[in-house]
Amino acid sequence: MANENQWSRVNRNSNTYDSYPATEPPKTPRPPKKNGNESGGPRKPKKKRHWFLMIFLWLLVLGIIAVMSGVALFITYANDAPNITESKLASENSSAILDDQGKNIWSLSTVERDYATTNEIPKMLKQSVVATEDRRFYKHNGVDPIRIMGAAVANFRGSSLGMQGGSTLTQQLVKLSVFSTSTADQTVERKAQEAWLAMRVEKNFTKDEILTFYMNKVYMGHGVSGMKTAATYFYGKPLKELALPQLALLAGMPQSPTNYDPYLKDNSAAKKRRDTVLQSMVKYGAITENQANQAIKVPVSDGLQDLTAKTQLANNNRKVVDGYVQSVLSEANSLGYDVTKSGLKIYTSMDSNLQQSLYDNANGNTVNFPAEDTQIGATMADPKTGRVVAQLGGRNLNILQGTNHAKLSNRSGGSSVKPLLDYGPAIEYLNWPTYRTVEDKKYTLPGMNSTISNWDGKYMNNITMRSALTQSRNTPALRTLEEVGGTNAAKFVNSLGIPTSEVPGGTAAIGIDVSTEQEAGAYGAISNGGTYYKPTYITKVVTPDGTTHNYSATGKRVIKSSTAFMLTDMMKGVIKPNATAAEAVIPGLHQAGKSGLVGYDPSAGQPDRAIMDSWFTGYTKSYVLSVWTGYDQPNEPGKYIPWTSQDLPSQFYQKVMSYAMQNKPNTDWEKPDTVTPKVRGNIVEYEVKDEKWSNGGLPLVNSIPQSGETPAEANISGSAAVGSTTGNN
């Protein structure tokens, strides 16, 4: 029998009590701790420590899973990385623009590169590049975690001394050699592949070799690639003969060759960048503070050669495509590409033969321009896709990448906008037929005492919309816009790619600011039956790693097919013998279009009937061509187009379109089912089928050609006015 002094403990394995004999005295129990209670009491369990431990263990597990997943993902991305070879690392990093046949029409580098060997590169230049771009270059194996964290902190504090990210020099070399610098391509996959390839490059090449690859590949501006070539081109000296300030300038330029161009009139950005490089060299220990201060005092232009002759020679072959290339570069930038930092192949819609035709007719003797500085802008596109096939930015160019007159949108289009702002909306929203009556009578601007008249100061009373459009009468256009309403007019013209800052009204009916590119897009929509395609240039881009990015043309129906057809039918009458654009006539060709003239206010002091801007936009089913002529300083004395030269744009159009349509089908526009023909006055007019419309209480008139009309246009009060037509055949 168990002794009374037995005590029990829990058996951890059986959950039962084990008995011990009294000969083994029990241990004296410890008195309970007083938890703030003088009388003592039971101790409370510490659950918080338990939960902290559990959370830590879960975070540890999740961290291990995340690391393992990251490693697996990195390995997957690395396996898909493109090949990188010595030839790619040493190749010239030049982007190129190609025409629709794949022919190279423009290259980033216009100066032949002179490759520098490792021994030709001064130690000071190597130190300046490393100090600025990758201070730990000689300590990492291609990827630098410390640099990544340091760059993030420095950029956050605004003290990065030019470091813009965590990429090492080796990673930058890889990016320049096989990857695109497009912001859209900076994905996790691409970053992983870039890091993997950087480590491979570090394994197979020495640090000096990597630096040599980098300094021969970077773009330096002015069509120059490589620092050795830049030294000769900018300073006329080999690298080893350059002074510290000059070496520092070269080291800092690759980050942004355009902004840090020392040849700019305002070269303060170049100086600031050079001085940043010098300060980085001090921090790196390559030079002393005193050396940096002495170099900072040297003008950034010190030692630079005059590039005028060199630039002229390099640019002679570029003048033909200059305007088009400007538009391509702008579009590439909007798509996220930096053509100065990646060897891109940019394929375009440019037809080199049509581009040459634009250039030759603007700079030759086929069109009688009144002066050497009379300027021109022209855009030619495919109306079925919006693809720009040719564009001319100007004539008699002295510099490249200057003003692209084809895209200037601060000059009034005069009467060339009447189909877009007045008569197009009238058909679209009010269902006006081509024979709808409009008044050609004296017009006073609402709320004002000033009046708008036609070029001849005369009025034709009641005429048809067809006659008002083809003869470009001003007062009927003003009254039409009044009936259409500014809101509808703005809606219509905006849908055709021409923005308006406010709801059109008043004199907007006879002229708003527009560019040839915009008119080419708008008239293209009329030509194709009502679908608007934004004018575009690039069809595809191939990045250095061989990836192809395709850019298809996408359109949107914005106007009815009935509106497009009726506008085209009326504008056929503009291009007729003895009509407004008689100079644009191409015998037998199915075409339509509209001219426009912008004159001067009497207070401008220009001669009577002097013209500020002259326009013509015409089209077939294959092409649309919009042309502007004028002067860069139209308000200076003598800078005007004389009345006798008003047809410059239509002359130019006739030459180019005649050439362009030689091998194209000459097809007419087909009447859609939504349009009904109606013969009035021996002219086939058209109306929107089964739609009601109002004649505004005016009597209907027949479309009988007016007698005694003058086949010319003029502009009073800042827009185009009249002409004559024989009607529609």
Coordinates of C-alpha atoms in Angstrom, one line a residue, residues 65-258:
I65 CA 10.3 30.5 -50.2
A66 CA 10.6 34.0 -51.8
V67 CA 14.4 33.6 -52.2
M68 CA 14.0 30.2 -53.7
S69 CA 11.3 31.5 -56.1
G70 CA 13.5 34.5 -57.0
V71 CA 16.4 32.2 -57.7
A72 CA 14.3 29.9 -59.9
L73 CA 12.8 32.9 -61.7
F74 CA 16.3 34.4 -62.3
I75 CA 17.5 31.1 -63.7
T76 CA 14.5 30.9 -66.0
Y77 CA 15.1 34.5 -67.3
A78 CA 18.9 33.9 -67.6
N79 CA 18.3 30.8 -69.8
D80 CA 16.3 33.0 -72.2
A81 CA 19.0 35.7 -72.3
P82 CA 20.3 36.6 -75.8
N83 CA 23.9 35.7 -76.7
I84 CA 26.5 38.3 -76.2
T85 CA 29.7 38.1 -78.2
E86 CA 32.9 40.2 -78.4
S87 CA 31.8 41.5 -81.8
K88 CA 28.6 42.8 -80.3
L89 CA 30.5 44.4 -77.4
A90 CA 32.9 46.1 -79.9
S91 CA 30.4 47.0 -82.5
E92 CA 29.3 50.6 -83.1
N93 CA 26.2 51.5 -81.3
S94 CA 24.4 53.4 -84.0
S95 CA 20.6 53.5 -84.5
A96 CA 19.4 53.6 -88.1
I97 CA 16.2 54.6 -89.8
L98 CA 15.1 52.6 -92.9
D99 CA 12.5 53.3 -95.6
D100 CA 9.6 51.1 -96.7
Q101 CA 12.0 48.9 -98.7
G102 CA 14.5 48.4 -95.8
K103 CA 17.0 50.8 -97.2
N104 CA 19.1 52.8 -94.7
I105 CA 18.1 56.5 -95.0
W106 CA 19.7 57.9 -91.8
S107 CA 22.2 56.7 -89.2
L108 CA 22.9 58.1 -85.8
S109 CA 26.6 58.2 -86.5
T110 CA 27.5 60.2 -89.5
V111 CA 31.2 60.3 -88.7
E112 CA 33.2 57.1 -89.3
R113 CA 34.3 55.7 -85.9
D114 CA 38.0 55.4 -85.1
Y115 CA 38.2 52.5 -82.6
A116 CA 40.5 53.1 -79.6
T117 CA 42.7 50.4 -78.2
T118 CA 43.2 50.0 -74.4
N119 CA 46.6 51.6 -74.6
E120 CA 45.3 54.7 -76.5
I121 CA 42.9 55.6 -73.7
P122 CA 44.6 57.8 -71.0
K123 CA 44.4 56.6 -67.4
M124 CA 42.8 59.9 -66.4
L125 CA 39.9 59.3 -68.8
K126 CA 39.3 55.8 -67.4
Q127 CA 39.4 57.2 -63.9
S128 CA 36.9 60.0 -64.8
V129 CA 34.5 57.5 -66.4
V130 CA 34.7 55.1 -63.4
A131 CA 34.4 57.9 -60.9
T132 CA 31.3 59.2 -62.5
E133 CA 29.5 56.1 -63.7
D134 CA 30.6 53.3 -61.4
R135 CA 32.9 54.1 -58.5
R136 CA 33.1 50.4 -57.4
F137 CA 33.8 49.2 -60.9
Y138 CA 37.1 47.4 -59.9
K139 CA 35.5 45.7 -56.9
H140 CA 32.3 44.0 -58.3
N141 CA 31.7 41.1 -60.7
G142 CA 29.3 42.9 -63.0
V143 CA 26.5 43.5 -60.5
D144 CA 26.9 45.6 -57.4
P145 CA 24.3 45.3 -54.6
I146 CA 26.0 48.0 -52.6
R147 CA 25.9 50.4 -55.6
I148 CA 22.2 49.7 -56.1
M149 CA 21.4 50.6 -52.4
G150 CA 23.8 53.5 -52.5
A151 CA 22.4 54.9 -55.7
A152 CA 18.9 54.7 -54.3
V153 CA 19.8 56.6 -51.1
A154 CA 21.9 59.2 -53.0
N155 CA 19.2 59.8 -55.5
F156 CA 16.6 60.2 -52.7
R157 CA 18.8 62.7 -51.0
G158 CA 19.6 64.5 -54.3
S159 CA 23.3 64.0 -53.9
S160 CA 24.1 61.3 -56.5
L161 CA 26.6 63.4 -58.5
G162 CA 25.1 62.2 -61.7
M163 CA 24.5 58.5 -60.7
Q164 CA 21.0 57.8 -62.0
G165 CA 20.6 54.2 -61.0
G166 CA 22.2 51.0 -59.8
S167 CA 23.5 49.8 -63.1
T168 CA 27.2 49.1 -63.3
L169 CA 29.3 50.1 -66.2
T170 CA 29.3 46.5 -67.3
Q171 CA 25.5 46.4 -67.2
Q172 CA 25.4 49.6 -69.2
L173 CA 27.7 48.1 -71.8
V174 CA 25.4 45.0 -72.0
K175 CA 22.4 47.2 -72.5
L176 CA 24.1 49.2 -75.2
S177 CA 25.2 46.0 -76.9
V178 CA 22.2 43.7 -76.9
F179 CA 19.2 45.4 -75.3
S180 CA 16.9 48.3 -76.0
T181 CA 17.0 51.4 -73.8
S182 CA 13.2 51.9 -74.3
T183 CA 11.5 52.5 -70.9
A184 CA 8.8 50.0 -72.0
D185 CA 11.5 47.3 -72.1
Q186 CA 12.8 47.9 -68.6
T187 CA 11.1 44.8 -67.2
V188 CA 12.1 42.5 -64.4
E189 CA 13.0 39.8 -67.0
R190 CA 15.2 42.3 -68.9
K191 CA 16.9 43.4 -65.7
A192 CA 17.6 39.8 -64.7
Q193 CA 19.1 39.0 -68.2
E194 CA 21.1 42.2 -68.1
A195 CA 22.6 41.2 -64.7
W196 CA 23.3 37.6 -65.9
L197 CA 25.1 38.8 -69.0
A198 CA 27.1 41.4 -67.1
M199 CA 28.4 38.7 -64.9
R200 CA 29.3 36.6 -67.9
V201 CA 31.1 39.6 -69.5
E202 CA 33.1 40.1 -66.3
K203 CA 34.1 36.4 -66.3
N204 CA 35.4 36.5 -69.9
F205 CA 37.0 40.0 -70.1
T206 CA 39.3 42.1 -68.0
K207 CA 38.2 45.4 -66.5
D208 CA 40.3 47.3 -68.9
E209 CA 38.8 45.5 -71.9
I210 CA 35.3 46.2 -70.6
L211 CA 36.1 49.9 -70.2
T212 CA 37.5 50.0 -73.7
F213 CA 34.3 48.4 -75.1
Y214 CA 32.2 51.0 -73.3
M215 CA 34.2 54.1 -74.3
N216 CA 34.2 53.0 -78.0
K217 CA 30.5 52.3 -78.0
V218 CA 28.9 55.4 -76.4
Y219 CA 27.3 58.1 -78.5
M220 CA 28.8 61.5 -78.1
G221 CA 26.5 63.7 -80.2
H222 CA 27.0 65.3 -83.6
G223 CA 26.9 61.9 -85.3
V224 CA 30.0 60.8 -83.4
S225 CA 30.3 57.4 -81.6
G226 CA 33.3 56.6 -79.4
M227 CA 35.5 58.9 -77.3
K228 CA 38.5 58.6 -79.5
T229 CA 36.5 59.8 -82.5
A230 CA 35.0 62.6 -80.4
A231 CA 38.5 63.8 -79.4
T232 CA 39.5 64.1 -83.0
Y233 CA 36.2 65.5 -84.2
F234 CA 35.8 68.1 -81.4
Y235 CA 39.4 69.0 -80.5
G236 CA 41.5 67.8 -83.5
K237 CA 43.7 65.9 -81.1
P238 CA 44.2 62.3 -79.9
L239 CA 42.9 61.4 -76.5
K240 CA 46.3 61.4 -74.8
E241 CA 46.8 65.1 -75.7
L242 CA 43.6 66.3 -74.1
A243 CA 43.7 68.3 -70.9
L244 CA 41.8 67.3 -67.7
P245 CA 38.8 69.6 -68.3
Q246 CA 38.4 68.2 -71.9
L247 CA 38.7 64.6 -70.7
A248 CA 36.1 65.3 -68.0
L249 CA 33.7 66.8 -70.6
L250 CA 34.0 63.7 -72.8
A251 CA 33.4 61.4 -69.8
G252 CA 30.2 63.1 -68.9
M253 CA 28.6 63.5 -72.3
P254 CA 27.3 60.0 -73.0
Q255 CA 24.6 60.3 -70.3
S256 CA 22.8 62.9 -72.5
P257 CA 24.8 64.0 -75.7
T258 CA 22.1 66.5 -76.7

